[in-house]
Short mmCIF file of C-alpha atoms and ligand atoms in Angstrom, two decimals:
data_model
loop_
_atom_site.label_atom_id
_atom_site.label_comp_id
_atom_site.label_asym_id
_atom_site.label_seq_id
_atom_site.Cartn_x
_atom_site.Cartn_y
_atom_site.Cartn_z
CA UNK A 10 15.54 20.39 4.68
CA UNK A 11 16.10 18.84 8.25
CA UNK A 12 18.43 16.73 10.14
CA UNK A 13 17.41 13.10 10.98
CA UNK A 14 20.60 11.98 12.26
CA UNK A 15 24.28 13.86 11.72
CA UNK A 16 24.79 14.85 8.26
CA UNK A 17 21.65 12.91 7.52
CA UNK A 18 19.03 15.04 5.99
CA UNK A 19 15.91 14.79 4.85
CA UNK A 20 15.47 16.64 1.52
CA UNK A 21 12.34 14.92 0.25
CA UNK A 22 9.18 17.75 -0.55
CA UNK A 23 5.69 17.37 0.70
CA UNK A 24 2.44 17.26 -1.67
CA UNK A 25 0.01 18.89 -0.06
CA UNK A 26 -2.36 18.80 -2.86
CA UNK A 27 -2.39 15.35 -4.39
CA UNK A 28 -5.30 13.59 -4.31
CA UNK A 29 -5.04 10.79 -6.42
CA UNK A 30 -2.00 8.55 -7.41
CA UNK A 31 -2.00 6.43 -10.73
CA UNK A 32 -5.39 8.08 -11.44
CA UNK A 33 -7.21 5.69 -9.43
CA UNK A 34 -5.62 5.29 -5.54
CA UNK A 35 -7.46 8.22 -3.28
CA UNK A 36 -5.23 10.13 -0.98
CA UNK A 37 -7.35 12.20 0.94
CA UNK A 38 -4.20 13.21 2.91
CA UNK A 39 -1.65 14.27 0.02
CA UNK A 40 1.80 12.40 0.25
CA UNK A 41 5.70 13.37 0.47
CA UNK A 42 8.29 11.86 -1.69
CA UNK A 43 10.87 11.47 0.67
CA UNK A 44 14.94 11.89 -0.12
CA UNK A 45 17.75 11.86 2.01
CA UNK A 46 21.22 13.32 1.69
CA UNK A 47 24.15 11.42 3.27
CA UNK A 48 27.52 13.26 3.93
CA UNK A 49 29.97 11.15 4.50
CA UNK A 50 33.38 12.37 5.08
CA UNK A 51 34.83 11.35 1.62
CA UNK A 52 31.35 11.27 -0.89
CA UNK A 53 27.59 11.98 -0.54
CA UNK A 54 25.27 10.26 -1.30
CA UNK A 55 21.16 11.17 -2.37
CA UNK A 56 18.70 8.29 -1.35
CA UNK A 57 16.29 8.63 -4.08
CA UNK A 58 14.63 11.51 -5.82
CA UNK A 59 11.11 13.68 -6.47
CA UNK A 60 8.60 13.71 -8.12
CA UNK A 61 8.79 15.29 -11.14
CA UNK A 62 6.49 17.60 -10.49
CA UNK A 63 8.67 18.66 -7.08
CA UNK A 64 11.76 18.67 -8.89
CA UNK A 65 12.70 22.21 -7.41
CA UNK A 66 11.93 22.33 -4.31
CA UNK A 67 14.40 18.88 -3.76
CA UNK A 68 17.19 21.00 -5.89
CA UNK A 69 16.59 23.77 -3.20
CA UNK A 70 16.90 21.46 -0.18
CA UNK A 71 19.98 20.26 -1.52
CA UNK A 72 21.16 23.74 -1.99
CA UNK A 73 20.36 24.70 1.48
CA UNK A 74 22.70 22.01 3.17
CA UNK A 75 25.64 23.28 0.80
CA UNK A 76 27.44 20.73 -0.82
CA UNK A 77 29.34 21.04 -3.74
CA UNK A 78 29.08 17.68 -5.35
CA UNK A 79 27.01 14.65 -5.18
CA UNK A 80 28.91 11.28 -5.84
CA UNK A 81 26.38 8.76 -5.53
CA UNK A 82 22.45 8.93 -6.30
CA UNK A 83 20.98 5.57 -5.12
CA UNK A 84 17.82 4.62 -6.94
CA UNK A 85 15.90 2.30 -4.93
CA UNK A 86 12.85 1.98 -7.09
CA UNK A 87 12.12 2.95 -10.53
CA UNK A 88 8.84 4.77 -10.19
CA UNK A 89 8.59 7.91 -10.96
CA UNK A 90 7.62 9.80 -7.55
CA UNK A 91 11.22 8.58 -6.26
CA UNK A 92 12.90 8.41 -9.71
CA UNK A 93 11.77 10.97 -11.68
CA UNK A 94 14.06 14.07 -11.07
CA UNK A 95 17.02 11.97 -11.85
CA UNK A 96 18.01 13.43 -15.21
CA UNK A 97 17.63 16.69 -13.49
CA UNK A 98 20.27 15.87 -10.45
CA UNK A 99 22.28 14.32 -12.82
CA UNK A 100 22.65 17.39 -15.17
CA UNK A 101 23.27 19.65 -11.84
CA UNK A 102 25.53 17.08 -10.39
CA UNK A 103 27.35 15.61 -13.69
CA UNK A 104 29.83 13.56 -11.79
CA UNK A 105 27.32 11.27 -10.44
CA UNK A 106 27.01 7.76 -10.87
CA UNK A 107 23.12 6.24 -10.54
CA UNK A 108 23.56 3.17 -7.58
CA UNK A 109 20.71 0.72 -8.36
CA UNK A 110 20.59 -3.20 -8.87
CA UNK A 111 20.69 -4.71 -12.92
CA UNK A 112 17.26 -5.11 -12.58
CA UNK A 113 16.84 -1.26 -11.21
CA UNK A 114 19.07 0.58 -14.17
CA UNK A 115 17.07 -1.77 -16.82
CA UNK A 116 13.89 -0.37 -15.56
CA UNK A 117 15.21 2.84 -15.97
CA UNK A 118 16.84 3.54 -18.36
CA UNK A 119 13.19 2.06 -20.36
CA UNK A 120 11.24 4.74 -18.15
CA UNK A 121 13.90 7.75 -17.99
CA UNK A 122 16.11 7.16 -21.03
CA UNK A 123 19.21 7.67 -18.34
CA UNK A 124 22.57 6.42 -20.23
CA UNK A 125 24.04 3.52 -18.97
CA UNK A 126 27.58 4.26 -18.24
CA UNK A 127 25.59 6.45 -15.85
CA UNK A 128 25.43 3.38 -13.59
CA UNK A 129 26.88 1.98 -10.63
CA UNK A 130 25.21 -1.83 -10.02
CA UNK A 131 25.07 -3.36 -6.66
CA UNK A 132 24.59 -7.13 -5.30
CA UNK A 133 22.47 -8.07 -2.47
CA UNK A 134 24.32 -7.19 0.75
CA UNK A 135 26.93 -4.82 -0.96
CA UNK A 136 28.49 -2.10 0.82
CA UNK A 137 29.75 1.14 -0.16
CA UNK A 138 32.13 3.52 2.04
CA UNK A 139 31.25 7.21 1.82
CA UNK A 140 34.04 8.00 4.28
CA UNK A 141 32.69 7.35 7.79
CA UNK A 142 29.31 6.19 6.96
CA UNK A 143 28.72 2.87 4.80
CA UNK A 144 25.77 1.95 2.82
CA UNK A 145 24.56 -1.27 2.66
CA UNK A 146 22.01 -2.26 0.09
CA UNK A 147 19.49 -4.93 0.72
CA UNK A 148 17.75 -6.13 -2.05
CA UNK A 149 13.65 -6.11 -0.83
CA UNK A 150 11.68 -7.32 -3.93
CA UNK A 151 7.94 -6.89 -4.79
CA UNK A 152 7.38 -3.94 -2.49
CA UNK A 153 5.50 -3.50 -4.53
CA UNK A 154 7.63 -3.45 -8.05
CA UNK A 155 9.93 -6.36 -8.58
CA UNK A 156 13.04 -4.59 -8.75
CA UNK A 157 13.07 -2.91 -5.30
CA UNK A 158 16.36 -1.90 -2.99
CA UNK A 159 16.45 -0.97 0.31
CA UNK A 160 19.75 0.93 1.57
CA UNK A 161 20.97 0.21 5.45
CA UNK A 162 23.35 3.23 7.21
CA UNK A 163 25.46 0.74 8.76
CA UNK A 164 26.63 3.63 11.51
CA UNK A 165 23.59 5.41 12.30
CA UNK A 166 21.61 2.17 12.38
CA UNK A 167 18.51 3.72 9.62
CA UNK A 168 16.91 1.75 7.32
CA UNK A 169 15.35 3.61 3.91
CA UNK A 170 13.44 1.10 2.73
CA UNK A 171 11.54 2.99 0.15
CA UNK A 172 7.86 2.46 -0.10
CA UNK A 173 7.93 -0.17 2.41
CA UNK A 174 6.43 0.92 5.18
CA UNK A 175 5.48 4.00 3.72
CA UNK A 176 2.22 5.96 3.79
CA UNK A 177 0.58 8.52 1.99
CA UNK A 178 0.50 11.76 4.35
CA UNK A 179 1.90 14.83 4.00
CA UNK A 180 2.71 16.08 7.26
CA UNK A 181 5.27 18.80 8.65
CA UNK A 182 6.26 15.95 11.22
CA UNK A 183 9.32 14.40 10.45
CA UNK A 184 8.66 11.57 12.70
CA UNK A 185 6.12 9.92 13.70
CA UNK A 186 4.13 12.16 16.49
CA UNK A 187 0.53 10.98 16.33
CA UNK A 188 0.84 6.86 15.87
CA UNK A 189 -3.04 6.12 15.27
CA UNK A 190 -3.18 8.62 12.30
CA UNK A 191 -0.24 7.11 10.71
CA UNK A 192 -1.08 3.95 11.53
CA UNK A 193 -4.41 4.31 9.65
CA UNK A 194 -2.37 6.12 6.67
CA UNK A 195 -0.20 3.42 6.80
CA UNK A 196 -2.32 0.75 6.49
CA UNK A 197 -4.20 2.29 3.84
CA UNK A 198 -0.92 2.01 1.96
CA UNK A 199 -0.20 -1.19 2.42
CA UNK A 200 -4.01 -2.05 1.39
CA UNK A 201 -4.06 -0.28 -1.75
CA UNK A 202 -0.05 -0.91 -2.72
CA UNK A 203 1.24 -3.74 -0.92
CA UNK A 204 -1.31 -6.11 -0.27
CA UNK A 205 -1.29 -8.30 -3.50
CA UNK A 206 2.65 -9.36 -2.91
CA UNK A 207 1.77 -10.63 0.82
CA UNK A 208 4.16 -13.39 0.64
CA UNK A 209 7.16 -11.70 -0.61
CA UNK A 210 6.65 -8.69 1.54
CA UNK A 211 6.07 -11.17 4.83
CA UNK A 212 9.66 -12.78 3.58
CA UNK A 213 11.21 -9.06 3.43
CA UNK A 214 10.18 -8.49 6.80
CA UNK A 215 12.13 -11.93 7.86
CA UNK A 216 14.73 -10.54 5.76
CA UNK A 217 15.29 -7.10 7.54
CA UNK A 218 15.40 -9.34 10.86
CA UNK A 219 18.65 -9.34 10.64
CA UNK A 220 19.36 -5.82 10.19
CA UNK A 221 19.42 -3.31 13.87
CA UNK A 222 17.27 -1.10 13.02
CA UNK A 223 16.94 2.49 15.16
CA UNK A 224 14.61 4.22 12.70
CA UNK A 225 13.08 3.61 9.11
CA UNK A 226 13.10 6.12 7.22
CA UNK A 227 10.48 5.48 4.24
CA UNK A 228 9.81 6.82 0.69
CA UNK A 229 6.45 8.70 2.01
CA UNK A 230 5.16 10.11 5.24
CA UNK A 231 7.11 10.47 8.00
CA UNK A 232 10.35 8.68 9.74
CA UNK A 233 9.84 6.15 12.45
CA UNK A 234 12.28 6.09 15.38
CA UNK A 235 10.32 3.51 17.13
CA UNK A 236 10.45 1.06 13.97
CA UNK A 237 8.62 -1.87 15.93
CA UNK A 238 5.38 0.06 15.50
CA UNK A 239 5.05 -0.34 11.79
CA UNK A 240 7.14 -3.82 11.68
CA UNK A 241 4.52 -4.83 14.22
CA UNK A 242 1.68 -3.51 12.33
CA UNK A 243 3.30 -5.04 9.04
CA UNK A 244 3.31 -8.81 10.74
CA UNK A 245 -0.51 -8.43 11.95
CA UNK A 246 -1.28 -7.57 8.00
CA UNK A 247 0.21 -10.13 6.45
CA UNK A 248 -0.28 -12.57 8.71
CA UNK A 249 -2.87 -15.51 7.65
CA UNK A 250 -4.96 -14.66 10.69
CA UNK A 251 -8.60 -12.58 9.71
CA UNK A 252 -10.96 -11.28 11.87
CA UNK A 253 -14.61 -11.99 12.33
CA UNK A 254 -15.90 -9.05 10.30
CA UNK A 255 -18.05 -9.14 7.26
CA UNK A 256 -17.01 -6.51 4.60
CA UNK A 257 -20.61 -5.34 2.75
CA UNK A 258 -19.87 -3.59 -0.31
CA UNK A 259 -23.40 -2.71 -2.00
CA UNK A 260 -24.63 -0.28 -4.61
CA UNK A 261 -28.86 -0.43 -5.10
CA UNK A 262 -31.19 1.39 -7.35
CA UNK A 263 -34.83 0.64 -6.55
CA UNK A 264 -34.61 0.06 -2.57
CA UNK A 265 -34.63 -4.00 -3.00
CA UNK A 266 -30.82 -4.55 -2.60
CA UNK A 267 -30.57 -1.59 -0.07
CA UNK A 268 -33.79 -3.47 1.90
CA UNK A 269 -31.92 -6.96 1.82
CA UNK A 270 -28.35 -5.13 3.21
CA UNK A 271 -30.54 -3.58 6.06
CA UNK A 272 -31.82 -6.48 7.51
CA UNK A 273 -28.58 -8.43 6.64
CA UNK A 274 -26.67 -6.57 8.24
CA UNK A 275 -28.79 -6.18 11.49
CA UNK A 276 -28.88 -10.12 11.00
CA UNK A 277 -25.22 -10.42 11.14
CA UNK A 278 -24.71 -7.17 13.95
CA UNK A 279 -27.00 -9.32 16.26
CA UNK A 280 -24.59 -13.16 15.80
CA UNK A 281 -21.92 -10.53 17.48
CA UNK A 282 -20.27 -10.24 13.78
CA UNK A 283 -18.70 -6.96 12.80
CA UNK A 284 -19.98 -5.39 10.08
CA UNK A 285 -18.02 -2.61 7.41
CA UNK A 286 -21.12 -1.52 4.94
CA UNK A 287 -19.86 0.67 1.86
CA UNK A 288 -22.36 1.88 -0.41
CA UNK A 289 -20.30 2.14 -3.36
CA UNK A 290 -22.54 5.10 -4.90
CA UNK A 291 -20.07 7.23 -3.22
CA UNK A 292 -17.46 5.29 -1.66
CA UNK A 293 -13.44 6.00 -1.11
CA UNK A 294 -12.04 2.77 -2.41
CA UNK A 295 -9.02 3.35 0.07
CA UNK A 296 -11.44 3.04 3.41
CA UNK A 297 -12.75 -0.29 1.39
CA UNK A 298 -9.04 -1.61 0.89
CA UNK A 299 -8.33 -0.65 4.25
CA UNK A 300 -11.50 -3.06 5.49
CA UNK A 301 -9.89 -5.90 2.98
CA UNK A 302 -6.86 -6.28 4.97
CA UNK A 303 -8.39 -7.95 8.04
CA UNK A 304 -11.97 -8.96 7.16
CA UNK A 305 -12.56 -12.77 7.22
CA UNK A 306 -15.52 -12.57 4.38
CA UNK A 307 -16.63 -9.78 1.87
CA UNK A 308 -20.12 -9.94 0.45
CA UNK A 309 -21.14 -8.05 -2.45
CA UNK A 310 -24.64 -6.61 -2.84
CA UNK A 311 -25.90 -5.70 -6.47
CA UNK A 312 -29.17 -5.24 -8.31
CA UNK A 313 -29.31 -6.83 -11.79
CA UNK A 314 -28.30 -3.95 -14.68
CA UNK A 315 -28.91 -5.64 -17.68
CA UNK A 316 -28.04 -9.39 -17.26
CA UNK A 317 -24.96 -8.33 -14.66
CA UNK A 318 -23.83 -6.73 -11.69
CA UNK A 319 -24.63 -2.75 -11.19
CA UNK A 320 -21.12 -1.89 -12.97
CA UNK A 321 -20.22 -0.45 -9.70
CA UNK A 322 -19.82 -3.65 -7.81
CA UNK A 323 -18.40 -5.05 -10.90
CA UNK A 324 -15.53 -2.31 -9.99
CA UNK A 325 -15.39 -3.25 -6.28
CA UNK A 326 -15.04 -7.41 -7.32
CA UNK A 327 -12.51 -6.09 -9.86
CA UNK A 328 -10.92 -4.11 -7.44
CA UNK A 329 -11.29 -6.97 -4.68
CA UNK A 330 -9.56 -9.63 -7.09
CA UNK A 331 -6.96 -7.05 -7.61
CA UNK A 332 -5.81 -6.18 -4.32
CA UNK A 333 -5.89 -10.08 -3.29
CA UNK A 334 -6.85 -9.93 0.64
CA UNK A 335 -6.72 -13.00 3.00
CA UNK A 336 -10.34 -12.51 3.02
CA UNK A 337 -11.46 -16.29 3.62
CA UNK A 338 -15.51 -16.54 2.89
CA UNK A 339 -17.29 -14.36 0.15
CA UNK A 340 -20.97 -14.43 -1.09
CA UNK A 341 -23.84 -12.31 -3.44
CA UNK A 342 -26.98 -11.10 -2.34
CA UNK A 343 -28.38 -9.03 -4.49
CA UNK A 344 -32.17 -8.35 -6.60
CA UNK A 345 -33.55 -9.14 -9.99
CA UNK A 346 -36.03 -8.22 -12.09
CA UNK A 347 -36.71 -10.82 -14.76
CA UNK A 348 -33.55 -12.70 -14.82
CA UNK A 349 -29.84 -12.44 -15.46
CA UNK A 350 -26.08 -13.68 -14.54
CA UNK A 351 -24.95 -11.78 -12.13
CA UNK A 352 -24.20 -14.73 -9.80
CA UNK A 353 -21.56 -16.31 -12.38
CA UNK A 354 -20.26 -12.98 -13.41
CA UNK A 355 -19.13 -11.71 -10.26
CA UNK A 356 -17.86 -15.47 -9.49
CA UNK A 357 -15.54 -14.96 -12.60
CA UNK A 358 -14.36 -11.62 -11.30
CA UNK A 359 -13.18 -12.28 -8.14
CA UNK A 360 -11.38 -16.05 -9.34
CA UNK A 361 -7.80 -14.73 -7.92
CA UNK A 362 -9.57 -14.60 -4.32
CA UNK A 363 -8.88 -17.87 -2.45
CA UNK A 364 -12.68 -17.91 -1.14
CA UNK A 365 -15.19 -20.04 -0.32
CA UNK A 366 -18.56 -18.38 -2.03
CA UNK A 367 -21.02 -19.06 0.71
CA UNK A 368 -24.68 -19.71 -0.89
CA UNK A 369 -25.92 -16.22 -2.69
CA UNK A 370 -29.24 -14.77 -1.68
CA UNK A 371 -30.98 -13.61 -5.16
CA UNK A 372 -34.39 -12.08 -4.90
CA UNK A 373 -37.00 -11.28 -7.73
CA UNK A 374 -38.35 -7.94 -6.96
CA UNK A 375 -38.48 -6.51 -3.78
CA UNK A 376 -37.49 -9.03 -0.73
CA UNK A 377 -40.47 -11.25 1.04
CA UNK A 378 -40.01 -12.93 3.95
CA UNK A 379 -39.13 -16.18 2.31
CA UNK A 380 -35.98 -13.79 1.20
CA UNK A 381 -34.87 -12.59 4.53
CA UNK A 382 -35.30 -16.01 5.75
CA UNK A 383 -32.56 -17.09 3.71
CA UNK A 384 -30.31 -13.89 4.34
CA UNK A 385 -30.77 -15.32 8.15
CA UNK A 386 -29.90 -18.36 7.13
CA UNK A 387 -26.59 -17.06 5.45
CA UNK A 388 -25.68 -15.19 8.69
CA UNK A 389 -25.61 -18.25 10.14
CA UNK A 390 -23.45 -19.95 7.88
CA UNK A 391 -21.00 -17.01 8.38
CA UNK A 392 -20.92 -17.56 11.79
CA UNK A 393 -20.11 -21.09 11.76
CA UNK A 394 -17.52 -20.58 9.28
CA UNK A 395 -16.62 -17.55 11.67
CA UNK A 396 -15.46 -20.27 14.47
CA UNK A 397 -13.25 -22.06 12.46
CA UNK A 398 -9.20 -21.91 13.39
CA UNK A 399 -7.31 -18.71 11.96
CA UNK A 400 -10.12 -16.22 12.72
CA UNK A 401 -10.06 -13.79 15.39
CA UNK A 402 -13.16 -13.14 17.70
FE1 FEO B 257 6.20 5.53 -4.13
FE2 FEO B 257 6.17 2.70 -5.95
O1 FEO B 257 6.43 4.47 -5.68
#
């Protein structure tokens, strides 16, 4: 438990050891589930809850500052790493009312079975006075669930905007003290979370324009009193503008594929195009999400399993479709040994990308130089299309 402002604490707990979320999203740094208590001088208020699993240690925060009662507990998202010790503060804490938007309180009371006269709903823009501090909720949708709610503490200037602008690190910092590591946590985050709702988060951060902001105070990973760094960061990711790298996501089994990526990606190294390889026998998904967010072409390399892709690469063009980058250009190279569809089947995996699919290299057997004169030949076609307007040198 620790002060961020006056009688503004942060009671969230840190999870060292997590190192997946959903079963599937890497976090090779753990996470915190951040909570905040608000005293005002009439009520209090809790921003959010634990996870489950944390339950606890937030019950023992809370105990530390020494209040007697909770009024309010404002659910800003219905997930269960914010939402899920709920039922337990509410037991403690019986004379609290759950603050949350119509479309909040539905979602929970499906996921958490909380009753309903439980609930206090707010409208966009809503205040509510806990004395001499005033909360004012700001609906933020599809960040990245549709039901979302940020809360602004109109006197101490903070916005908690739940996982917006969060990232997965579990630190001891309470603030931001070392901006290129969360800045790479960060963006990892918004890669593997936010990424697919682009267009409603780049309208949220238009949205909280409006607001004066001293210091956002996110769902996970630490507090930021200098709140331009990660709005900054947030307008370079979902800006239209890419970059002029190549993302090369590859898997290969009898050294064809891996022979055609070599000399590919020399090929493209030498037009003065940066090049991200991943060789997805032992990848972290999160580093290739990360590579997504900026890169102005992905190109998947795959030797033929059966009549498809290596199911490997089928997972990254899932994955890919999935996460929906800006990513602008997108091609197959890839080996053969008697035929197959991989060309079409990865095509059909990735249709949610907005891409142009740049001519695929496919080789029978092991490359010849007929084959790396056409991977040269694709370099330069993803150079050209490199120079076009919107992409960054
Ligand atoms: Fe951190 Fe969407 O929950």
């Amino acid at each position: 438990m620790r002060q961020i402002k006056p009688n503004v604490y942060s009671v969230g707990t840190i999870d060292w050891d997590r190192r997946l979320f959903d079963e599937l999203i890497p976090l090779p740094d753990g996470t915190s589930y951040n909570a905040y208590l608000i005293k005002g001088g009439e009520k209090t208020a809790l921003l959010d809850t634990v996870d489950p699993t944390q339950t606890m240690l937030l019950i023992d925060n809370i105990i530390k500052i020494g209040v007697d009662k909770i009024d309010y507990v404002v659910a800003h998202h219905a997930e269960q790493d914010h939402s899920g010790s709920i039922a337990d503060i509410l037991a403690l804490y019986p004379q609290a009312k759950v603050v949350t938007n119509p479309k909040c309180k539905g979602m929970l009371i499906d996921l958490l079975h909380i009753e309903e006269e439980k609930f206090i709903t707010v409208e966009d823009g809503e205040t509510l006075s806990l004395g001499d501090k005033t909360l004012r909720f700001v609906y933020i949708p599809w960040v990245h669930w549709p039901e979302t709610l940020g809360t602004y503490l109109q006197e101490d200037k903070i916005f908690f905007p739940c996982d917006f602008f969060g990232s997965h690190l579990a630190t001891s910092s309470l603030f931001v003290d070392d901006e290129p590591t969360v800045y790479e946590a960060a963006k990892r985050y918004y890669a593997e979370i936010m990424m697919p709702f682009r267009t409603a988060i780049g309208k949220n951060l238009e949205k909280i324009k409006a607001l004066d902001i001293d210091m956002i105070a996110p769902s996970h990973g630490p507090v930021y009193n200098r709140p331009e760094f990660i709005i900054n960061a947030y307008k370079e990711w979902v800006s239209n503008n890419v970059k002029n790298e190549v993302v090369l996501a590859f898997i290969s089994m009898h050294e064809s594929t891996k022979k055609m990526v070599e000399y590919f990606v020399n090929a493209l190294i030498e037009r003065g195009i940066t090049v991200k390889q991943f060789n997805l026998a032992a990848v972290d998904i999160g580093k290739l999400a990360i590579a997504l967010v900026d890169a102005a072409t992905i190109v998947l390399g795959s030797p033929t399993v059966l009549t498809g892709a290596h199911p490997q690469v089928a997972y990254a063009a899932i994955l890919a479709d999935a996460l929906r980058p800006k990513t602008k250009f997108a091609s197959i190279i890839g080996s053969y040994g008697w035929g197959g569809k991989m060309i079409e089947q990865i095509t059909g995996l990735i249709s949610n990308l907005k891409v142009e699919l740049l001519e695929p290299v496919m080789v029978k057997g092991c490359p010849k130089n007929d084959d790396f004169a056409a991977l040269e030949r694709l370099a330069d076609e993803i150079l050209a299309k490199h120079k076009e307007p919107g992409i960054e040198g």
